[in-house]
Tab-separated table of C-alpha atoms in Angstrom:
chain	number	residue	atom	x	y	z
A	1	UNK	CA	15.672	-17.298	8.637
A	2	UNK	CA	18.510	-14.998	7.809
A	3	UNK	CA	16.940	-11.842	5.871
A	4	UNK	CA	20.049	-11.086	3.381
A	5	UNK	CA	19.386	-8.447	0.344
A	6	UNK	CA	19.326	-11.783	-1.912
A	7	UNK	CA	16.596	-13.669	0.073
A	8	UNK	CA	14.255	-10.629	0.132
A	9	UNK	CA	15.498	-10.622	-3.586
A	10	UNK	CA	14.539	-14.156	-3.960
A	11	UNK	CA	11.254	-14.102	-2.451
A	12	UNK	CA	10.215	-11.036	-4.585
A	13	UNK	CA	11.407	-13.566	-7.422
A	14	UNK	CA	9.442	-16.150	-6.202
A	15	UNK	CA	6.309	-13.771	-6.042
A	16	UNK	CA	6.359	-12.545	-8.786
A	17	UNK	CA	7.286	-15.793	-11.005
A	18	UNK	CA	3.943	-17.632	-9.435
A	19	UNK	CA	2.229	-14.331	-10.217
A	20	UNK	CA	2.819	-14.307	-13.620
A	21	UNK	CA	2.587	-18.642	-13.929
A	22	UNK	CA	-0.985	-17.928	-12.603
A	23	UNK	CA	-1.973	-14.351	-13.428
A	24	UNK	CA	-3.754	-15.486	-16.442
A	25	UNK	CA	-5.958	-17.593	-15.289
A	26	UNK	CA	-6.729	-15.147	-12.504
A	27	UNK	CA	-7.992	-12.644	-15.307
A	28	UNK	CA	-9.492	-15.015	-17.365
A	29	UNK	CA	-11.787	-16.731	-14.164
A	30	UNK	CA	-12.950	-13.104	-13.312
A	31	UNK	CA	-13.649	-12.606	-16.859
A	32	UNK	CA	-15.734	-15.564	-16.897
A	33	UNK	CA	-17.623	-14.328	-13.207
A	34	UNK	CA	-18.360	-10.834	-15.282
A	35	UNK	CA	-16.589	-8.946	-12.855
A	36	UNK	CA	-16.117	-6.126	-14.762
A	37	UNK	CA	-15.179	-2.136	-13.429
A	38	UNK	CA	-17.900	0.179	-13.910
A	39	UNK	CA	-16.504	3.471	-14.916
A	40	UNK	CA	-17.703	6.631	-13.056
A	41	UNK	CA	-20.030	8.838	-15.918
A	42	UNK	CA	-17.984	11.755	-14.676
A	43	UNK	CA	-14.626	10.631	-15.625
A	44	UNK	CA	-12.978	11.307	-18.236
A	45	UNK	CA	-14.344	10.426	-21.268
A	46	UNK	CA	-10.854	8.321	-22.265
A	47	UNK	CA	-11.734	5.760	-19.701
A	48	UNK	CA	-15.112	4.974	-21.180
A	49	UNK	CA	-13.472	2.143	-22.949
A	50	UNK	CA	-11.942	0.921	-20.193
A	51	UNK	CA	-15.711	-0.210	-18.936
A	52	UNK	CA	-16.337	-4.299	-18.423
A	53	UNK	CA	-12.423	-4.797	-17.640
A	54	UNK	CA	-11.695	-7.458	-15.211
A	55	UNK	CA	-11.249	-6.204	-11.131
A	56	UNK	CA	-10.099	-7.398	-8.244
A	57	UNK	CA	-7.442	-8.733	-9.873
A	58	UNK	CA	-5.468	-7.437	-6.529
A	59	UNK	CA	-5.859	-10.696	-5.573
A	60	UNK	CA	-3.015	-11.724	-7.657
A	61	UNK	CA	-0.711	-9.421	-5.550
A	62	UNK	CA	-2.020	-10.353	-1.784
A	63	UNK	CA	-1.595	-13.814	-2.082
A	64	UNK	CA	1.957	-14.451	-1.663
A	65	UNK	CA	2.115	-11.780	1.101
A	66	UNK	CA	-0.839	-13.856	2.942
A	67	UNK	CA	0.847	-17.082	2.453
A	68	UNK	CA	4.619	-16.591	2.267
A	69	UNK	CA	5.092	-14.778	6.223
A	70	UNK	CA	3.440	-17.484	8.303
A	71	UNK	CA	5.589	-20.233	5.985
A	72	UNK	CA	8.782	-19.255	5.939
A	73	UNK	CA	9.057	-17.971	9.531
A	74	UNK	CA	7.241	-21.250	11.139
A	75	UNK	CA	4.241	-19.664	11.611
A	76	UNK	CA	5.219	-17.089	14.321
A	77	UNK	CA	2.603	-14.627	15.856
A	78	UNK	CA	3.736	-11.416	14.339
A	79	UNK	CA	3.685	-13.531	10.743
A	80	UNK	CA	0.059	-14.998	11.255
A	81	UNK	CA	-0.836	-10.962	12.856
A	82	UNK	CA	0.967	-9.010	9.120
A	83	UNK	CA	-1.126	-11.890	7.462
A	84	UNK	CA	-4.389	-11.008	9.076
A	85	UNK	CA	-4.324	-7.231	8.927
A	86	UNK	CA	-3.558	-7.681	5.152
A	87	UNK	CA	-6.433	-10.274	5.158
A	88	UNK	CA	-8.556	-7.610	6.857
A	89	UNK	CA	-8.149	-4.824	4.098
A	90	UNK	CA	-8.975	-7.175	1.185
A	91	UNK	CA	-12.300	-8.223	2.424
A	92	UNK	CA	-12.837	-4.777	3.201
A	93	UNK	CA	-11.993	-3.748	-0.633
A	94	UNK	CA	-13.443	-7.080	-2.011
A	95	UNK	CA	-16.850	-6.263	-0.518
A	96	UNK	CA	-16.654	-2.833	-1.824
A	97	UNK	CA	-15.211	-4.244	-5.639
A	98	UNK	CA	-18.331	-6.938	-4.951
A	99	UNK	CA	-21.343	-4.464	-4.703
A	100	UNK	CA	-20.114	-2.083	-7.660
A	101	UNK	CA	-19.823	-5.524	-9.901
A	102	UNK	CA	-23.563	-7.107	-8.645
A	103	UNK	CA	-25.288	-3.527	-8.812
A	104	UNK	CA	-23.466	-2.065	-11.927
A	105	UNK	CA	-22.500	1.121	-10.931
A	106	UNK	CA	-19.568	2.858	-8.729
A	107	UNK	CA	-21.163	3.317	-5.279
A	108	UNK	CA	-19.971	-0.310	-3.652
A	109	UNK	CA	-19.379	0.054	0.184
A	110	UNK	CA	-21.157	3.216	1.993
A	111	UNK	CA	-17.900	5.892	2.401
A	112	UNK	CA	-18.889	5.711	5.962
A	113	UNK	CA	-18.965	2.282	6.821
A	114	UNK	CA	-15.965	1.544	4.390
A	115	UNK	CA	-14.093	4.090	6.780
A	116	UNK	CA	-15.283	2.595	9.706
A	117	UNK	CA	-13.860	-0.646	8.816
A	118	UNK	CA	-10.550	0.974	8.071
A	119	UNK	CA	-10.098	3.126	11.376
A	120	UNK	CA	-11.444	-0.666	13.192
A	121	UNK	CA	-8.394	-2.455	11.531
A	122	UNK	CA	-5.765	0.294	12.122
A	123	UNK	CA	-6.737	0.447	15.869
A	124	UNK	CA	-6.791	-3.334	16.319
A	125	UNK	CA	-3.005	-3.175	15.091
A	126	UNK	CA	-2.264	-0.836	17.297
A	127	UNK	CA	-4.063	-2.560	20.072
A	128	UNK	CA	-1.608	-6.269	18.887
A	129	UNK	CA	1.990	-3.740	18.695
A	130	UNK	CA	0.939	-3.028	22.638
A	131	UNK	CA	-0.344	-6.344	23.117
A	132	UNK	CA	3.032	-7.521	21.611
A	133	UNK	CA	5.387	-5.295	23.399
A	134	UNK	CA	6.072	-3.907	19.575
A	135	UNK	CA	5.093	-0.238	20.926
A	136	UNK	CA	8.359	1.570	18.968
A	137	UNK	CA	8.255	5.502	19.616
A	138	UNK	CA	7.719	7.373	16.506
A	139	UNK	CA	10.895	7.683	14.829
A	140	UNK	CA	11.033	11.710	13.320
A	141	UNK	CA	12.378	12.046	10.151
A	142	UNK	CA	16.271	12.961	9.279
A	143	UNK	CA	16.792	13.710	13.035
A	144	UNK	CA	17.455	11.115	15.786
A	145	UNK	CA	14.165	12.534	17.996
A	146	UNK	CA	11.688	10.229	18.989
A	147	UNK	CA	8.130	10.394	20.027
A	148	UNK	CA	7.082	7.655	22.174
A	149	UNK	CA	3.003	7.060	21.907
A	150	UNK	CA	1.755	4.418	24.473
A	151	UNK	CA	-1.570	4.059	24.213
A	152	UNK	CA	-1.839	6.520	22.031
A	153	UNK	CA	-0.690	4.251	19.524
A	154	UNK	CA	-4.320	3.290	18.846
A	155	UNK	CA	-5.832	6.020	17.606
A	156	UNK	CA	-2.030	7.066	15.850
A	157	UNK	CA	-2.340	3.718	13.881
A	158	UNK	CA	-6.456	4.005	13.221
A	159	UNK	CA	-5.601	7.208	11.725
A	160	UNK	CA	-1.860	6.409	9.815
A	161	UNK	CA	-4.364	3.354	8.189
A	162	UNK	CA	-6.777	4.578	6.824
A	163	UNK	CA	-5.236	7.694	5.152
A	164	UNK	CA	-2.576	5.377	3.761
A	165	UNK	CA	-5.546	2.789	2.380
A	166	UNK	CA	-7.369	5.659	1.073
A	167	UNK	CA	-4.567	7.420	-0.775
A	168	UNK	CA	-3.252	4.338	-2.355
A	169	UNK	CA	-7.182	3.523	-3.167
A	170	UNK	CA	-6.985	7.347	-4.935
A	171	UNK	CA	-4.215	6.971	-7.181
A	172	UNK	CA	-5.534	4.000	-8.569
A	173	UNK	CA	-6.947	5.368	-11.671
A	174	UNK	CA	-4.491	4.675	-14.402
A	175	UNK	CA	-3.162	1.385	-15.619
A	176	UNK	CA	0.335	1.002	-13.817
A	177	UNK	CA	-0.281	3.692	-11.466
A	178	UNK	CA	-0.778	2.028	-7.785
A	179	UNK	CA	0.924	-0.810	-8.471
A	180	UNK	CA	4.459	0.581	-10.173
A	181	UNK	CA	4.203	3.442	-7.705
A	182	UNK	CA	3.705	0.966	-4.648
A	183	UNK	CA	6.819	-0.840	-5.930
A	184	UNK	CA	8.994	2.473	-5.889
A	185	UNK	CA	7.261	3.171	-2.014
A	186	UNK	CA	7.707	0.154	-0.935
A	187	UNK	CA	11.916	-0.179	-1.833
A	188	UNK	CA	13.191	2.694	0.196
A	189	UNK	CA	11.042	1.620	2.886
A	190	UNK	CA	12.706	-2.205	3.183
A	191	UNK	CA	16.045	-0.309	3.222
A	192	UNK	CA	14.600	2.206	5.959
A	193	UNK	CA	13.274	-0.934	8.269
A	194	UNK	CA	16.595	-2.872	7.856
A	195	UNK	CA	18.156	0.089	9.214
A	196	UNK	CA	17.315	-0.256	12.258
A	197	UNK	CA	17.119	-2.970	15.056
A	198	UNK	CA	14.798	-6.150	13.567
A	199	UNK	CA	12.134	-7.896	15.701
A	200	UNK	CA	9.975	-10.684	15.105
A	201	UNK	CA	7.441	-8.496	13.527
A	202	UNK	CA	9.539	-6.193	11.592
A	203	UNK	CA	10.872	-9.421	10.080
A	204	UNK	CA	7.512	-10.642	9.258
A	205	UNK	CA	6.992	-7.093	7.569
A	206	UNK	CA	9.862	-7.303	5.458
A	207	UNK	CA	8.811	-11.019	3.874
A	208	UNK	CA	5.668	-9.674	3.380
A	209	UNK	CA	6.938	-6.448	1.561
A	210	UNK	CA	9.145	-8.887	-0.472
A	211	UNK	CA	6.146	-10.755	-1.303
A	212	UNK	CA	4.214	-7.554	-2.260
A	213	UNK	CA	6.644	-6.439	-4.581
A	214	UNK	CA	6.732	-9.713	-6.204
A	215	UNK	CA	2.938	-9.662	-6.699
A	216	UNK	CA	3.473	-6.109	-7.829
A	217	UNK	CA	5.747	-7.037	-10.696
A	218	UNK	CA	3.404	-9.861	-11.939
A	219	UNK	CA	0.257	-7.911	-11.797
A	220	UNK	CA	1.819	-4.883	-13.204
A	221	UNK	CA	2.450	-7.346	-16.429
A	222	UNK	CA	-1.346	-7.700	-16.730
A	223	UNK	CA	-1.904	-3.859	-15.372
A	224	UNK	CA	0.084	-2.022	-18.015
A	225	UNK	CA	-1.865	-0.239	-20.806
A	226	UNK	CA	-3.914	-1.011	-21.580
A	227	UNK	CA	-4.745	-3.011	-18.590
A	228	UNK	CA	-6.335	-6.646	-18.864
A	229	UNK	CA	-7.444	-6.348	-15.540
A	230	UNK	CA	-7.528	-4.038	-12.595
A	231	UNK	CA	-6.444	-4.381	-8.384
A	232	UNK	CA	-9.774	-3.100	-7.971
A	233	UNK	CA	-10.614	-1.909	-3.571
A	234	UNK	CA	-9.117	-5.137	-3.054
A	235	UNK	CA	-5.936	-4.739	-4.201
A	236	UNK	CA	-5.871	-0.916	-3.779
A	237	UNK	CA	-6.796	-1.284	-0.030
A	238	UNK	CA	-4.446	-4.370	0.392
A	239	UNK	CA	-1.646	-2.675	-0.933
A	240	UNK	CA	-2.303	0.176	1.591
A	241	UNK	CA	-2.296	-2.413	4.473
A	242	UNK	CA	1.160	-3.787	3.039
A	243	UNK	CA	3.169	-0.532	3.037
A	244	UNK	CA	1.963	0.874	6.090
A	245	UNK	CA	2.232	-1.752	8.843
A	246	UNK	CA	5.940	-2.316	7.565
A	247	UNK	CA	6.772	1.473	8.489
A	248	UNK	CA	4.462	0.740	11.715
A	249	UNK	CA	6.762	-2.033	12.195
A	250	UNK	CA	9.367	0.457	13.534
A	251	UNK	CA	7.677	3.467	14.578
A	252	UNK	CA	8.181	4.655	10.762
A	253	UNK	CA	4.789	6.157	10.348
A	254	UNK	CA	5.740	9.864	9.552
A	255	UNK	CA	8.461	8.336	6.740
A	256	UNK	CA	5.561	7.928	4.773
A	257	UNK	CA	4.772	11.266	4.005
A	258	UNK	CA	8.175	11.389	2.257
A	259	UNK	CA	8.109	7.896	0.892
A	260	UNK	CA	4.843	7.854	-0.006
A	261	UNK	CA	4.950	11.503	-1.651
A	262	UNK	CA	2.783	10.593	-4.410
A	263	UNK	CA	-0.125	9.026	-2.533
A	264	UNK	CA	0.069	12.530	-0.257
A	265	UNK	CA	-0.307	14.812	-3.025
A	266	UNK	CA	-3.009	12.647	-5.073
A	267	UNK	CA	-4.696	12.894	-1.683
A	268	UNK	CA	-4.216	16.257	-1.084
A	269	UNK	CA	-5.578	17.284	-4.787
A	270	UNK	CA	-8.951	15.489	-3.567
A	271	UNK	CA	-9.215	17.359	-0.059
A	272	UNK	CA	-7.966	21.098	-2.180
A	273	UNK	CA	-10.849	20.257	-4.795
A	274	UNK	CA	-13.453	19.609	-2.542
A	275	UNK	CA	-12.566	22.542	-0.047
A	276	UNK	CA	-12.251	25.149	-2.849
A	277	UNK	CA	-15.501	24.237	-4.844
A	278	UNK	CA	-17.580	23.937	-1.781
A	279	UNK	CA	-16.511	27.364	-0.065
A	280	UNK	CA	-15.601	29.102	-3.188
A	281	UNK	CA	-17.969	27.045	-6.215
A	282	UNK	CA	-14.654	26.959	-8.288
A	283	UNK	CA	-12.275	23.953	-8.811
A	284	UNK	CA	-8.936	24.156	-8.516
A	285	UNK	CA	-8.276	21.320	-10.904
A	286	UNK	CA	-9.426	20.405	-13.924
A	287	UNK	CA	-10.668	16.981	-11.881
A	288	UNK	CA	-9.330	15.050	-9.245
A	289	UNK	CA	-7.293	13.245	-7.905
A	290	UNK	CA	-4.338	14.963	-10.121
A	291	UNK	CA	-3.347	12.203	-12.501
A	292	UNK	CA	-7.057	13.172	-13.917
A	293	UNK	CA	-5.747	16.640	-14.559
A	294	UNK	CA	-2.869	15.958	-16.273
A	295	UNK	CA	-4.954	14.060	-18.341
A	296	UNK	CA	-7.575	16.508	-18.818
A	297	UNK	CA	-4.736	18.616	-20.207
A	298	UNK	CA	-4.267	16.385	-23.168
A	299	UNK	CA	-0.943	14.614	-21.709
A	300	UNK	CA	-1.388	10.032	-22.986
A	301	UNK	CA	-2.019	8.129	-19.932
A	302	UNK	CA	1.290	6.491	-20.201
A	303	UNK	CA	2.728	9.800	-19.930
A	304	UNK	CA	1.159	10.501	-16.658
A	305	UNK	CA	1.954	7.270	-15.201
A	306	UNK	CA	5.612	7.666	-16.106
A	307	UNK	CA	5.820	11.131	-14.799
A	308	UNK	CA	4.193	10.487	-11.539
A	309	UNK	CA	7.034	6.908	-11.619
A	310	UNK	CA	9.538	9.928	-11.614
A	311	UNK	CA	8.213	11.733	-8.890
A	312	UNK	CA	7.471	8.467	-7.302
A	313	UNK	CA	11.620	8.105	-7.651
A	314	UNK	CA	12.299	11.212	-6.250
A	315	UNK	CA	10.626	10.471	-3.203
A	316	UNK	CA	12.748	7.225	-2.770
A	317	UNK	CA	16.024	9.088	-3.165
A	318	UNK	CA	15.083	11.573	-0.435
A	319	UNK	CA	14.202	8.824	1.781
A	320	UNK	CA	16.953	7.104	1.397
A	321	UNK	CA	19.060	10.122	1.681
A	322	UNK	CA	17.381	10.288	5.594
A	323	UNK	CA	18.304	7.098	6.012
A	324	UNK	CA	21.916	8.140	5.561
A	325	UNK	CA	21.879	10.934	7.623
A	326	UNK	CA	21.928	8.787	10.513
A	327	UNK	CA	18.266	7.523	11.785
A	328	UNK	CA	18.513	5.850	15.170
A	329	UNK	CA	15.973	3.958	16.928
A	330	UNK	CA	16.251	4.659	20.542
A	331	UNK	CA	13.723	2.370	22.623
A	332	UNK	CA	11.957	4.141	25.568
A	333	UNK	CA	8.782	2.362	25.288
A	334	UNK	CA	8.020	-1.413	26.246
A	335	UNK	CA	10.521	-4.538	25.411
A	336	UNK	CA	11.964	-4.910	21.427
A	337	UNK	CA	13.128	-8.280	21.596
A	338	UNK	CA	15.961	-9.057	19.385
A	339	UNK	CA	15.773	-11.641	16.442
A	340	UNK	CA	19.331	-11.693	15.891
A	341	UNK	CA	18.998	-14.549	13.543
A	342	UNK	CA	16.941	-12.055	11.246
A	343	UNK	CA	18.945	-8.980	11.306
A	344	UNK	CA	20.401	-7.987	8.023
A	345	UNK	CA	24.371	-8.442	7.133
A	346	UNK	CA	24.626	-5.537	5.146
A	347	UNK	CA	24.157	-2.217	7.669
């Protein structure tokens, strides 16, 4: 298939409309199972009514990027391999969203074995981009330097997973806040891929990153405060698994520092927190991750979600102000084989 701007746009459409035509009945079935979010005692005290509301209502975002690469590409290996990894994630985060709804509290998954699973999955992609001959160098940002891996690739994409996972799994802790944030990642980052060369995989990435954003825009609908459901691990983790193996797709992997600005900081206001209080016994925030310490500091929750939108925008514009300044891909590593048929009109 020929990936023009307007069939991306179309598939987003397409997304999102079935989201919304069947987003209901998503929230009211898990209302029915009692598959409610158990709120953490030490949160903030705001959130207390949000206890009983609806999770895993990710799964109304992963489906059409589980289903929609495999169909419209005939089913090709890279499709049916973006599928699985995706695939992968969600159990992982439906397990997790499983055990906090059948034991009532917020433990779910052991933080051990939940990262085990993660750094598993990122180094079984790594393992299918060798396997694939879809080993791209990492590409370094705003400069035309690139760093080829080899096998190093593994342990690179282990890594590169599960921080991503985990830092979109962070910031989701406000209605709106993962998934309207994941929308504004996840734009610049299409525009960064279809840069460069396109392969069979990269293709597949960019379907499935149309798809996302589709599901984005129809759970967001239902996520907005105050939110009649929630993404929940699954989604949260999913989501994670969407936006990273798109920049993996073309040795992107450091972009998402830049891209994914907001996910780095949330992260980083977790890893500051617990440093400081355990070497020092003070906190550096009033609680993390940050979008609790804005609201600690008496700013509405809508207020914090649109802020962080903002920053969330800034990040896009200088991403796609590196994209300008001329990134190249320059293959050193292993075959890219050309899907001409695929590559963008509009470079």
């Amino acid at each position: 298939m020929i990936l023009h701007p307007s069939t991306l746009a179309a598939i987003a459409l397409a997304a999102a409309i079935g989201g919304l035509l069947t987003g209901r009945a998503v929230v009211d079935v898990l209302r029915r199972l009692k598959a409610g979010q158990a709120i953490r005692d030490e949160g903030p005290q705001s959130h207390k009514a949000k206890g009983g509301t609806p999770t895993m209502g990710g799964i109304i975002l992963i489906t059409p990027a589980l289903v929609l690469p495999p169909l419209l590409t005939g089913g090709t290996p890279a499709a049916w391999l973006f599928s699985a990894i995706l695939l992968g994630f969600a159990l992982v985060g439906g397990l997790d969203d499983w055990l906090i709804i059948k034991y009532r509290n917020n433990k779910g998954l052991p933080g051990r074995l939940k990262l085990l699973a993660q750094l598993l999955l990122g180094a079984a992609w790594g393992y299918a981009l060798i396997a694939m001959g879809e080993n791209h160098p990492l590409l370094v940002p705003y400069t035309e330097l690139t760093i080829p891996l080899g096998l190093w690739r593994i342990p690179v994409c282990a890594f590169v997973f599960a921080s991503a996972t985990n830092a979109v799994n962070l910031t989701d802790g406000l209605d709106g806040l993962a998934s309207g944030t994941g929308i504004i990642c996840l734009l610049p980052l299409m525009m960064l891929v279809a840069s460069l060369p396109m392969t069979a995989l990269s293709t597949a990435a960019m379907i499935a990153a149309a798809s996302v954003i589709g599901g984005l825009i129809a759970f967001l609908w239902f996520n907005w405060h105050p939110a009649q459901v929630f993404m929940g691990d699954l989604g949260s983790l999913a989501l994670g698994a969407a936006i990273t193996p798109l920049a993996s797709s073309a040795g992107a992997e450091l972009w998402l520092v830049i891209v994914g600005g907001v996910f780095v900081v949330e992260t980083l206001s977790v890893i500051s927190q617990v440093i400081s209080f355990q070497t020092t016994g003070k906190r550096i925030w009033r609680m993390s991750p940050l979008h609790h310490h804005f609201e600690l500091g008496g700013w509405p929750e809508t207020k914090v979600v649109g802020r962080f939108y903002l920053a969330a925008c800034l990040c896009a514009l200088v991403t796609v102000l590196g994209i300008k300044s001329g990134v190249r891909y320059q293959p050193t590593e292993g075959p890219r084989p050309a899907v001409t048929e695929s590559r963008p009109t509009t470079r």
